Short mmCIF file of C-alpha atoms in Angstrom, two decimals:
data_model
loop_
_atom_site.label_atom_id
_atom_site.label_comp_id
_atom_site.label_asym_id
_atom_site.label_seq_id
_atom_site.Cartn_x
_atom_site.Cartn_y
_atom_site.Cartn_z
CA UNK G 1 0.00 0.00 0.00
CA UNK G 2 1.08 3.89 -0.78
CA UNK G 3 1.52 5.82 1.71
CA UNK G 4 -0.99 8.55 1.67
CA UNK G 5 -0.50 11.45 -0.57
CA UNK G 6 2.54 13.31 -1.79
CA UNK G 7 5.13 15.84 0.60
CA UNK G 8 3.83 18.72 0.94
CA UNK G 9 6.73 20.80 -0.91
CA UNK G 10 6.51 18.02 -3.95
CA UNK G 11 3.47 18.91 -4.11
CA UNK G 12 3.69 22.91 -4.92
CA UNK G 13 6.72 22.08 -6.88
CA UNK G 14 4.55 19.66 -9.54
CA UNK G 15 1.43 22.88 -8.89
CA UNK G 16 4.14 25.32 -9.62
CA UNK G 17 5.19 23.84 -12.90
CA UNK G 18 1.85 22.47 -14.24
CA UNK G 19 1.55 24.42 -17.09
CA UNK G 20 5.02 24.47 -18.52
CA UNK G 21 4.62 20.35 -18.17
CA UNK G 22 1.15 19.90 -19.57
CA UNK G 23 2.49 22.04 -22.40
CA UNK G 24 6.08 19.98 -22.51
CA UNK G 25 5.91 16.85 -20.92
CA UNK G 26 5.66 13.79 -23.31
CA UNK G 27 3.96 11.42 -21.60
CA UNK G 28 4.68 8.38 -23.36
CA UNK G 29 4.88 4.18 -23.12
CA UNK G 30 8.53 4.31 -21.46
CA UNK G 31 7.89 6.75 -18.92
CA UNK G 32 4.47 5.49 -17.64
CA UNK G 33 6.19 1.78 -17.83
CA UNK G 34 8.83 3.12 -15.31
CA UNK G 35 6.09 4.71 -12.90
CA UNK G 36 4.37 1.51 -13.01
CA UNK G 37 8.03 -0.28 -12.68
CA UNK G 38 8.06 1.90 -9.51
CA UNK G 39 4.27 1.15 -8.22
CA UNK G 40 3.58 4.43 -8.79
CA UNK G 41 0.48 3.72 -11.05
CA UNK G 42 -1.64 0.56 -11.11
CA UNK G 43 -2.44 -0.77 -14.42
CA UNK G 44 -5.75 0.70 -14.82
CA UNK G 45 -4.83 4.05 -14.52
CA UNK G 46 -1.93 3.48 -17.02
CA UNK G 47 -4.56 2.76 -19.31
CA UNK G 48 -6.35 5.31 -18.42
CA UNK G 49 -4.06 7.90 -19.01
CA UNK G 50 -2.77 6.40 -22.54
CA UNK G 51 -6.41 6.02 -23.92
CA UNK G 52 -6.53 10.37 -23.66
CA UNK G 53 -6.10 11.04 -27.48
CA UNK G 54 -3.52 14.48 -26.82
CA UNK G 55 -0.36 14.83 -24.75
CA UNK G 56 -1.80 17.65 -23.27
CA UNK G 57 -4.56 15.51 -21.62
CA UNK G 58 -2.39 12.50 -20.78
CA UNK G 59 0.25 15.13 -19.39
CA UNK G 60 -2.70 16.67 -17.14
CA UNK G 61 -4.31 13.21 -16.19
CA UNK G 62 -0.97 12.54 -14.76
CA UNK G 63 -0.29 15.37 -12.93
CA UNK G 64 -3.93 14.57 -11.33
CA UNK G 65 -3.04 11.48 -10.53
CA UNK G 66 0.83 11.71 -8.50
CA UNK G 67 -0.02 14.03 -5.70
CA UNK G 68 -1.83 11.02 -4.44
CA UNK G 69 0.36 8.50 -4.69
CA UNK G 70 2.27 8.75 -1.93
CA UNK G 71 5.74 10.16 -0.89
CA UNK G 72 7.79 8.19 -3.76
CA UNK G 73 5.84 9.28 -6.70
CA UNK G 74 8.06 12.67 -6.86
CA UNK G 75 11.56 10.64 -6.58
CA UNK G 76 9.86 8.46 -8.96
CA UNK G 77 8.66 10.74 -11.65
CA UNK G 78 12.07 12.72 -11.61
CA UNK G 79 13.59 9.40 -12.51
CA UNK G 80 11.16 8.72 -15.04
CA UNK G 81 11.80 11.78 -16.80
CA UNK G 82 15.39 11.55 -16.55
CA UNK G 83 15.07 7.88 -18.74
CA UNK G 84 13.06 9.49 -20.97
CA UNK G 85 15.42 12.84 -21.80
CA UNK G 86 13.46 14.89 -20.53
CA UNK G 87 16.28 15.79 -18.09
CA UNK G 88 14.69 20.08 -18.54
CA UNK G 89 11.65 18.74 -16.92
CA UNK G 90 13.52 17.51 -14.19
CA UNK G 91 15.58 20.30 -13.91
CA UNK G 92 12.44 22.53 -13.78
CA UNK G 93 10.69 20.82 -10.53
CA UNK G 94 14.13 20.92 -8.80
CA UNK G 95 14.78 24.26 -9.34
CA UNK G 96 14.78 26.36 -5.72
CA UNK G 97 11.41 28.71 -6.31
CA UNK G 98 13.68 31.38 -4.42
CA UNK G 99 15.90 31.55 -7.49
CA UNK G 100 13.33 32.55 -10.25
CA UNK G 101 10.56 33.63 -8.35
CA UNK G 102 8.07 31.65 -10.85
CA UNK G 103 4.26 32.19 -9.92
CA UNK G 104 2.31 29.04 -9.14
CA UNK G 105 0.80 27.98 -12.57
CA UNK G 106 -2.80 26.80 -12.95
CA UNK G 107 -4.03 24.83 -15.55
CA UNK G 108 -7.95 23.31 -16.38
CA UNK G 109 -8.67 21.31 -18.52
CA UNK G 110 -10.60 23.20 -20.90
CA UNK G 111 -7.41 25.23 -21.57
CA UNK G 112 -6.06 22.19 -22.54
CA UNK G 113 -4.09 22.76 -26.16
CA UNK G 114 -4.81 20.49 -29.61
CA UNK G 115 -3.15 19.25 -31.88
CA UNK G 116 -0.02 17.76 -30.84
CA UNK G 117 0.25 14.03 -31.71
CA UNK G 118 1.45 11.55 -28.47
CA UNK G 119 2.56 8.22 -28.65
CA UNK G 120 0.59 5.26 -28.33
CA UNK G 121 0.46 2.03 -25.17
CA UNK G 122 2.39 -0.98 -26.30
CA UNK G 123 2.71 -4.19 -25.36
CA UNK G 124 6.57 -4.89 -23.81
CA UNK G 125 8.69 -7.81 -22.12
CA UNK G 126 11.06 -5.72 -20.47
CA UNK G 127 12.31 -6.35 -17.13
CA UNK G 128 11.26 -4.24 -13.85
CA UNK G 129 14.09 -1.70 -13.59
CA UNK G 130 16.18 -1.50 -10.18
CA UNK G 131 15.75 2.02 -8.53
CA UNK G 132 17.53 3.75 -5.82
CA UNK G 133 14.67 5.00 -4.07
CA UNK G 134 16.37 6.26 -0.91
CA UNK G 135 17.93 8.74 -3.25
CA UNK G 136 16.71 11.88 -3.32
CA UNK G 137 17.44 12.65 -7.20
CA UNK G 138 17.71 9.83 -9.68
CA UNK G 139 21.14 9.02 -11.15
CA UNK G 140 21.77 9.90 -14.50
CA UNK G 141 21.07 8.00 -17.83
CA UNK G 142 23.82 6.95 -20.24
CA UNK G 143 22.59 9.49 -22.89
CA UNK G 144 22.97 13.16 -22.38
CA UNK G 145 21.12 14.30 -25.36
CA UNK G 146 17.60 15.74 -24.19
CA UNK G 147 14.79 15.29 -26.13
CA UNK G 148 15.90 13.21 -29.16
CA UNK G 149 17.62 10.06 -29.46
CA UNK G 150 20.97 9.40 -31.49
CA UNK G 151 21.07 6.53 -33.86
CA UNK G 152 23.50 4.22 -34.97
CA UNK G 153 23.94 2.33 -38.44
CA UNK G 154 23.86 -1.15 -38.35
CA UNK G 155 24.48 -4.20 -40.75
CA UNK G 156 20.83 -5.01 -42.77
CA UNK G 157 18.84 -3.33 -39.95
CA UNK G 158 18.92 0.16 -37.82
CA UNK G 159 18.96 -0.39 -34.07
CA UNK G 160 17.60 2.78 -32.65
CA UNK G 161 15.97 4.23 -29.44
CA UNK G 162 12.60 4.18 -29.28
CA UNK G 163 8.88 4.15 -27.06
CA UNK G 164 8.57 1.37 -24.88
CA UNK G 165 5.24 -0.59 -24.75
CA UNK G 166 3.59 -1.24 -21.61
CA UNK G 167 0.70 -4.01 -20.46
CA UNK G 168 -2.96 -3.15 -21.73
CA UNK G 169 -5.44 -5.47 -22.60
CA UNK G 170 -7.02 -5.71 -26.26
CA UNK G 171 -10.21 -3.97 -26.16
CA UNK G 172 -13.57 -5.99 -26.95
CA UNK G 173 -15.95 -5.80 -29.71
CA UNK G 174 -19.38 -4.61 -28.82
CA UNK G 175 -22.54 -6.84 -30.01
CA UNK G 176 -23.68 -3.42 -31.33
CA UNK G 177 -20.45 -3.30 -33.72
CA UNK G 178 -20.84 -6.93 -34.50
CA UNK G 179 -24.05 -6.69 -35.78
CA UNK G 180 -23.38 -3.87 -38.09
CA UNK G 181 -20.75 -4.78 -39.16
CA UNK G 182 -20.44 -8.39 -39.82
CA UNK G 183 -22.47 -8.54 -42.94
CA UNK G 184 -19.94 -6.74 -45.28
CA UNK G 185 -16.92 -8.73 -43.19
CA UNK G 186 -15.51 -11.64 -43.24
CA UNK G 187 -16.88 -14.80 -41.35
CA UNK G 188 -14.78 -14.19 -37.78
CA UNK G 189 -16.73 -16.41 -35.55
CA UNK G 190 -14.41 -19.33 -34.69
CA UNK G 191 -13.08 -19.50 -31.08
CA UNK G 192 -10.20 -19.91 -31.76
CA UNK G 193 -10.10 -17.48 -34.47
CA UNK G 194 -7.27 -19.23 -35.91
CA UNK G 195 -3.67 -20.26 -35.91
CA UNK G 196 -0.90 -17.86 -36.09
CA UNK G 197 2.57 -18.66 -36.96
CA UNK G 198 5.43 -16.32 -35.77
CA UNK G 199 9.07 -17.19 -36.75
CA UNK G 200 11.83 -15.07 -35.43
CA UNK G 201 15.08 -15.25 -36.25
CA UNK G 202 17.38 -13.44 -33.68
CA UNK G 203 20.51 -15.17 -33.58
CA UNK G 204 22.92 -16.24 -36.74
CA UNK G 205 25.09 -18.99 -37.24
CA UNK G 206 28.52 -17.04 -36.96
CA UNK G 207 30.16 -19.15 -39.17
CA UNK G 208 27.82 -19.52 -42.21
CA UNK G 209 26.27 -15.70 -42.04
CA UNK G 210 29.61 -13.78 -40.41
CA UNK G 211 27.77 -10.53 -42.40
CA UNK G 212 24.24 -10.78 -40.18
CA UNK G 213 24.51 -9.41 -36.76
CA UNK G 214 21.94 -10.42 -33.79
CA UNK G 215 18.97 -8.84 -34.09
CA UNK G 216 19.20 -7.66 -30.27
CA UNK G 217 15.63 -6.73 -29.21
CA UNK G 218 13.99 -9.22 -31.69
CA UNK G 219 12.90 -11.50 -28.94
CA UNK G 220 10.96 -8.68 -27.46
CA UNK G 221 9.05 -8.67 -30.88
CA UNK G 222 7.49 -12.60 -30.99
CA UNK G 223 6.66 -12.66 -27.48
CA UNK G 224 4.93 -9.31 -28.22
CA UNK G 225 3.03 -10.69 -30.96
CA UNK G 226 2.66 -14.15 -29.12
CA UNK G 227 0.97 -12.23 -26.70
CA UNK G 228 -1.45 -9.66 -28.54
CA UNK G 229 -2.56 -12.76 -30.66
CA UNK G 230 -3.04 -15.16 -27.96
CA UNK G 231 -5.38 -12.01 -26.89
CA UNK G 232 -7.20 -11.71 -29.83
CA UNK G 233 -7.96 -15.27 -29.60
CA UNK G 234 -5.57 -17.06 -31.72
CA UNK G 235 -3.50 -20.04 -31.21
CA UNK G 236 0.18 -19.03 -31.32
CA UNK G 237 3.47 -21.06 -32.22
CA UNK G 238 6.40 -19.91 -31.83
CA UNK G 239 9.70 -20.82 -33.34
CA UNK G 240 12.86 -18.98 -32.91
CA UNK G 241 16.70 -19.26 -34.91
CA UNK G 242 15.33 -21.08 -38.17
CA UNK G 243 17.69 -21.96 -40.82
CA UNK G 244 16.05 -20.91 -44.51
CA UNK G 245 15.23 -24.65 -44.72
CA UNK G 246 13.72 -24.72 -41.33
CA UNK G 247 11.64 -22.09 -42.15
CA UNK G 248 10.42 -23.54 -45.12
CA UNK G 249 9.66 -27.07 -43.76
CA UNK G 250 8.05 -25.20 -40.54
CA UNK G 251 5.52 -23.11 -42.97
CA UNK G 252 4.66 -26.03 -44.89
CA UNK G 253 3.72 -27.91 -41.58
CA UNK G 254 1.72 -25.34 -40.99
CA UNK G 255 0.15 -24.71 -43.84
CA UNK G 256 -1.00 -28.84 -43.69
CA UNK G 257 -3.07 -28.24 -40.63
CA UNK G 258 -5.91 -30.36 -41.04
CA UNK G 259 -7.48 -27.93 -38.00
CA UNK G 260 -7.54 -24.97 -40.58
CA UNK G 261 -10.71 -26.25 -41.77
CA UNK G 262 -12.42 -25.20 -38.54
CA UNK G 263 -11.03 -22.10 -37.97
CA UNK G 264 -12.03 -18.49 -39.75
CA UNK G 265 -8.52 -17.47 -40.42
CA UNK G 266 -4.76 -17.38 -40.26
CA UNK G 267 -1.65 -15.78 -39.29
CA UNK G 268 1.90 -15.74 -39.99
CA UNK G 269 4.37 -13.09 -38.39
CA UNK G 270 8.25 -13.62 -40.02
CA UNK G 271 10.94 -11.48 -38.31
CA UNK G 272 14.99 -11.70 -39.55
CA UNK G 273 17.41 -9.88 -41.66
CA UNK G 274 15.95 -9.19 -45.09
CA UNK G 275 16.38 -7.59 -48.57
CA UNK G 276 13.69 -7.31 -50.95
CA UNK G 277 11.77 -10.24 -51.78
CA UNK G 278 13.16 -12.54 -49.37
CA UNK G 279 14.38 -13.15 -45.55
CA UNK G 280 17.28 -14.63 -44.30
CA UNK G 281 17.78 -18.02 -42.35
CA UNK G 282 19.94 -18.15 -39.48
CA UNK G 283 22.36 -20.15 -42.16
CA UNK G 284 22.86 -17.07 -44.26
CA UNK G 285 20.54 -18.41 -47.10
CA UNK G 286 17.39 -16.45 -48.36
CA UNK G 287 13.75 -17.47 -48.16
CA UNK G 288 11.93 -16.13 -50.89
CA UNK G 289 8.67 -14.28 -49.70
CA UNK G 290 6.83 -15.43 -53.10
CA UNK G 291 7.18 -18.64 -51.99
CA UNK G 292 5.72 -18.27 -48.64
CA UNK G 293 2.24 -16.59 -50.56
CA UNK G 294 2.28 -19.34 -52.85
CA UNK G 295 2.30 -21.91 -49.72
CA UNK G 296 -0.86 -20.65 -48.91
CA UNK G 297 -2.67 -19.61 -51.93
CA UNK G 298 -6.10 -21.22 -53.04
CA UNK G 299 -4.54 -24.48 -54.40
CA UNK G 300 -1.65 -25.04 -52.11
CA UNK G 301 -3.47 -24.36 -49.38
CA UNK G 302 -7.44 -25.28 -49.84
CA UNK G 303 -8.76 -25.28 -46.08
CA UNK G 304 -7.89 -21.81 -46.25
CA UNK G 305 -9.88 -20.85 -49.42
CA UNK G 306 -12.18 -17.90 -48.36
CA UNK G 307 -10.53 -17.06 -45.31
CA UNK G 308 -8.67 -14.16 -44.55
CA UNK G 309 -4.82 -15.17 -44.42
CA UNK G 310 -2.18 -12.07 -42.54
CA UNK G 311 0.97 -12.17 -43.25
CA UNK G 312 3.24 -9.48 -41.07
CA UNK G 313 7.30 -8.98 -42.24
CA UNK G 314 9.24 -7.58 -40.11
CA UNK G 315 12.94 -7.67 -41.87
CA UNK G 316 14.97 -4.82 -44.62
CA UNK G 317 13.97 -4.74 -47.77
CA UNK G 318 17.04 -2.97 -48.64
CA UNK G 319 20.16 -1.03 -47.05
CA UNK G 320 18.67 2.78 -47.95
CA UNK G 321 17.79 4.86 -45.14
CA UNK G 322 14.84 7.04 -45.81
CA UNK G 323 16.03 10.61 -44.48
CA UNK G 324 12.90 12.47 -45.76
CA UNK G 325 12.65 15.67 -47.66
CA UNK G 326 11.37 19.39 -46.55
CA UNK G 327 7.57 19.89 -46.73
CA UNK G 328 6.79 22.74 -49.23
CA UNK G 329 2.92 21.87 -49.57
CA UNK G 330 0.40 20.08 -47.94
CA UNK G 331 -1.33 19.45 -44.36
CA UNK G 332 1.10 19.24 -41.58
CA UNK G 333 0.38 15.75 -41.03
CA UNK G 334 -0.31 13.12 -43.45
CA UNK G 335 -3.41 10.83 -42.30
CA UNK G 336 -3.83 8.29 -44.93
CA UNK G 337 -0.33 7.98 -46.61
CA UNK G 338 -0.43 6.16 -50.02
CA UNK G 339 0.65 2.52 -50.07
CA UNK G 340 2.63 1.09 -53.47
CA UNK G 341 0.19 -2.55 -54.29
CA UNK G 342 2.74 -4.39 -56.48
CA UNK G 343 3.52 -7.32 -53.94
CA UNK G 344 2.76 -10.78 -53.77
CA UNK G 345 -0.39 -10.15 -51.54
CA UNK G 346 -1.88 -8.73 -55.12
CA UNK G 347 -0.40 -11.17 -57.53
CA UNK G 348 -3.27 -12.40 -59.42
CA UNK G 349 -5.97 -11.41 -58.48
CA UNK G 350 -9.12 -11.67 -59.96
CA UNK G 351 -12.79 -12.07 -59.68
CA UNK G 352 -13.69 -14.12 -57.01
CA UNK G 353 -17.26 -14.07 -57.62
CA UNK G 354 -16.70 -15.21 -61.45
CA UNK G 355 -17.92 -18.40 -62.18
CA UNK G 356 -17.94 -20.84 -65.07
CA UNK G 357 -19.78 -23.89 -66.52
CA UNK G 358 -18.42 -27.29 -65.82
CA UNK G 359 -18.97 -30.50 -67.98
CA UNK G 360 -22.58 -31.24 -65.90
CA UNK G 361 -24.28 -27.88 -67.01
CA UNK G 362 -23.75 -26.56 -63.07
CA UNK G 363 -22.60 -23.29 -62.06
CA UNK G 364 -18.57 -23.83 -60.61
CA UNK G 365 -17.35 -21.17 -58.25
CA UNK G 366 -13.47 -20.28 -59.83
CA UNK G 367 -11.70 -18.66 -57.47
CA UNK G 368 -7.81 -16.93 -58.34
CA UNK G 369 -5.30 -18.82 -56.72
CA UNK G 370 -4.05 -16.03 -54.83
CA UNK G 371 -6.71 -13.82 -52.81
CA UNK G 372 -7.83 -13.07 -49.26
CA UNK G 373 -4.19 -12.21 -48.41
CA UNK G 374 -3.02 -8.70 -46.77
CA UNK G 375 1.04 -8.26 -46.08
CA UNK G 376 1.93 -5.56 -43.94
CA UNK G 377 6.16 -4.80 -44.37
CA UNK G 378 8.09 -3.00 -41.72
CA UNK G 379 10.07 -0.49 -44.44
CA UNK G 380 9.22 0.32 -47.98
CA UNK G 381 11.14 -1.34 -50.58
CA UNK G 382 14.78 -1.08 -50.75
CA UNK G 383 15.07 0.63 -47.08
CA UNK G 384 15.70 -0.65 -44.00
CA UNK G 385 13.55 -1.37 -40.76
CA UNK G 386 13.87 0.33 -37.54
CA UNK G 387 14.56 -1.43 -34.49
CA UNK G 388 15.55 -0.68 -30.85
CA UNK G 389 17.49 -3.02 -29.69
CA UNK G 390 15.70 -3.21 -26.09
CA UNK G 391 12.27 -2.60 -26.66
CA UNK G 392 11.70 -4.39 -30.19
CA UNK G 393 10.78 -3.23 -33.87
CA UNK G 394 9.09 0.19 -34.42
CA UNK G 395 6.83 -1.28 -36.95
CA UNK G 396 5.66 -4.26 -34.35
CA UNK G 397 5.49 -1.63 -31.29
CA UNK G 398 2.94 0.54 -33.31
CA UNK G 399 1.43 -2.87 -35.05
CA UNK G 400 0.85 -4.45 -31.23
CA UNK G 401 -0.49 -0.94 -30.00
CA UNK G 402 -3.27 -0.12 -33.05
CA UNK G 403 -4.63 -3.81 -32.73
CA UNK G 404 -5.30 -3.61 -29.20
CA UNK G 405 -6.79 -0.19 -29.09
CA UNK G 406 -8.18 -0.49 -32.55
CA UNK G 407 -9.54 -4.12 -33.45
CA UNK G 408 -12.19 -3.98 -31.92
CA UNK G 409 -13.47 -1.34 -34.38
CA UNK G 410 -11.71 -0.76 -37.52
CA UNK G 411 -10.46 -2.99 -40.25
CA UNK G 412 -7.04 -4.28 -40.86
CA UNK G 413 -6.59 -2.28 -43.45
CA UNK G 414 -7.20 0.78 -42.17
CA UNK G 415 -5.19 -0.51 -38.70
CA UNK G 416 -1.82 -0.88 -41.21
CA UNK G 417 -2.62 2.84 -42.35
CA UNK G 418 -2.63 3.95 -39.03
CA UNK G 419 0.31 1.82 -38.35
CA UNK G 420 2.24 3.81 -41.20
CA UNK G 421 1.28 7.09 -40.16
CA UNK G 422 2.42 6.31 -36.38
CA UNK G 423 5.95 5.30 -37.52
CA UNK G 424 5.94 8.34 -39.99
CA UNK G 425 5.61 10.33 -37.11
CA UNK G 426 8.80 9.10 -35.41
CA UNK G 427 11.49 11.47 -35.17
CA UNK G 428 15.29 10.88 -34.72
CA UNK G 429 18.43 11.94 -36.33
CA UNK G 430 20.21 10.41 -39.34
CA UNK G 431 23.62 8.64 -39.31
CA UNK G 432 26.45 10.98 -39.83
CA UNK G 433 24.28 14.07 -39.11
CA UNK G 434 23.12 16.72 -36.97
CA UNK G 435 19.90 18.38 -38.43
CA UNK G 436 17.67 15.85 -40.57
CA UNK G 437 14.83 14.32 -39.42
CA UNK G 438 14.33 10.69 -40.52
CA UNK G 439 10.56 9.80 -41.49
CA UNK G 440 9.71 5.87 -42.04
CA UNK G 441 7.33 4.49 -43.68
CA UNK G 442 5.55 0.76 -43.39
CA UNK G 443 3.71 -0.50 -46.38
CA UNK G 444 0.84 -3.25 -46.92
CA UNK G 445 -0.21 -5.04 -49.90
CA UNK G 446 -4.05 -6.61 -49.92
CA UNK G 447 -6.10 -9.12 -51.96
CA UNK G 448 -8.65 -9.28 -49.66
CA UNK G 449 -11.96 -8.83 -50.98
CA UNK G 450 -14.62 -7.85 -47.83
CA UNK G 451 -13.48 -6.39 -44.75
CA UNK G 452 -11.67 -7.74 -42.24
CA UNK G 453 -12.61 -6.86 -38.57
CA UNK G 454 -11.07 -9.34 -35.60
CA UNK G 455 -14.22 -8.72 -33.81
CA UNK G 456 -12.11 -9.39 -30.51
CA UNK G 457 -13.50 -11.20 -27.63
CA UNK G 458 -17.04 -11.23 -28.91
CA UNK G 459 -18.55 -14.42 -29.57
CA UNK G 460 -22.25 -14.54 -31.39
CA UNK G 461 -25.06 -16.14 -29.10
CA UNK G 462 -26.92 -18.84 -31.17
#
């Protein structure tokens, strides 16, 4: 149990400051995981402040929320602030109000300002961090640089800094948005909804791929998606360090399944070292992403015929590093970027409502042999991925996030365009340097022909 309510003079130094911090404070993932890491906030309200759609309001929900919880929560957010760079912040509430005479600052919520985009919960497997809590200031982080994060270049794959997801459940589908829904959608009634297949190659044979480096923060990734799946109500297998040939003999198990028959749906989540087109094995040798479609088309793969099949990539697709340009024109903020279709996802496609006569005179449905599909990459082709190499893949932080605030009520197609425009949105500083923002992109290619809506956790009474 907390100890009742914050010191007093903690207490006028957070009322002091409330403004400047609603205004400045970026409440985000990392630093509400380390007040939780701390027992400073319970799970609920961590969800509580994260659901607010502005930083403003999850920057004034918290600042409602730490004068009562008890005589740590000050120590505690002054170390949380000091992980996140936002070491001004800290320097701010520390300050002696003798020194700059600063008014107490009020703030209400209606006063609240729009318009400046947060960052969204995630799902993590990081550890509980050690604290010194009996000191009164936090030590010092390893990086000095406030505010943004520096980035390094790596071999196939760039390891970078990045928000750090914290526990909140996948939110459920109403029977209202069921019903209205379900007629335009895809049949998503099975419990479970299906099987999902994650692969996840993290460490490389030495010997055999000297050029591939561990993909440090890659196991954060599949147990990330084992976890957000098993939530939506798949079944989830999970196989880590396959060679290209244990990959492929893996997928074709899997694609076998006799149980796909009486489930709605399918997943398959591949993580490694990539370039376009294919992935790499832990052996050094490529699996070609063609062939992986193909395994599970409409005549490779019949018990799947009709049903919605996912495929997520999370690997390069080249060595370029996408630095951005200038904005001359335009909103301030792209919503909806454009995605390039000319993946295997859409390889042919056709009518599948066409039909032709057979020998007895009967109506035959002919499907393609490739539809229902939607790939979502991590990069655009010939760039590389972003990854932190503690927290996981920006592309599967922002991917976990959307489906468990979002799947519930939106499609899958218009989750991977929100997925897009959240890692757009991520800011950092090129290799080799000082001034250029670096804006990333995701991509997803679809075949699918209704909507697809996880409906999670609802289950239709009969």
């Amino acid at each position: 149990m907390l100890e009742c309510g914050m010191l007093e003079q903690d207490r006028r130094a957070l009322r002091r400051r409330s403004a400047t911090l609603c205004k400045e404070l970026v409440v985000d993932a990392l630093l509400i995981q380390s007040l939780q890491a701390d027992d400073i906030l319970t799970e609920s309200m961590a969800e509580s402040i994260m659901a607010e759609q502005t930083s403003q309001k999850r920057s004034w929900r918290l600042l409602l929320l730490l004068p009562k919880r008890g005589p740590r929560a000050f120590s505690s957010f002054l170390s949380a602030l000091r992980e996140t760079e936002q070491q001004h912040l800290c320097d701010l509430l520390t300050q002696s109000p003798e020194k700059d005479g600063t008014p107490v600052e009020r703030i209400r919520p209606e006063e609240e300002p729009e318009g400046i985009a947060g960052r969204q919960v995630m799902q993590t497997t990081e550890k509980k961090r050690e604290r010194f809590s009996d000191s009164p200031l936090p030590l010092p982080t390893q990086e000095g640089i406030a505010a943004k994060r520096a980035r390094t270049h790596e071999s196939m794959e760039y390891r970078l800094d990045a928000d750090s997801p914290i526990n909140s459940p996948v939110l459920p589908c109403t029977p209202d948005f069921y019903l209205s829904h379900c007629q335009q959608s895809y049949r998503m009634n099975s419990s479970p909804r299906g099987f999902a297949l994650v692969i996840s190659n993290v460490t490389f044979d030495p010997c055999a791929a000297p050029d591939l480096d561990p993909r440090k923060g890659g196991e954060v990734d599949d147990e990330v998606l084992r976890k957000v799946f098993t939530e939506l109500d798949y079944l989830v297998t999970v196989h880590r360090d396959l060679t290209a040939q244990g990959m492929r003999t893996c997928i074709e198990t899997f694609c076998r399944r006799p149980d796909h028959r009486t489930v709605d749906s399918c997943v398959v989540c591949l993580l490694s070292h990539g370039v376009e087109g294919a992935i790499y094995g832990t052996d050094g040798q490529l699996l070609q992403l063609d062939w992986v479609f193909e395994s599970f088309d409409n005549a490779h793969c019949p018990l799947l015929q009709n049903k919605p099949k996912m495929f997520f990539i999370q690997a390069c697709r080249g060595e370029e590093m996408d630095c951005g340009v200038e904005q001359i024109d335009g909103p301030a903020r792209t919503c909806s970027p454009g995605c390039e279709q000319r993946d295997a996802g859409r390889e042919g496609q056709g009518d599948a409502n066409s039909r032709h006569r057979g020998d007895t005179g009967r109506p035959r449905i002919k499907l393609p042999q490739r539809s229902d599909m939607i790939c979502g990459f991590a990069s655009l082709k010939g760039t590389a991925a972003m990854r932190n190499t503690k927290r996981g893949s920006w592309y599967i932080q922002e991917l976990n996030t959307t489906l468990r605030l979002h799947a519930r009520d939106m499609h899958l197609a218009d989750i991977m365009v929100q997925v897009n425009g959240k890692i757009k949105e991520r800011e950092g500083y090129a290799p080799g340097t000082a001034h250029h923002r670096c804006k990333e992109m995701s991509e997803f290619t679809s075949s699918l022909c209704k909507d697809l809506y996880l409906f999670p956790k609802y289950q239709p009474q009969y």
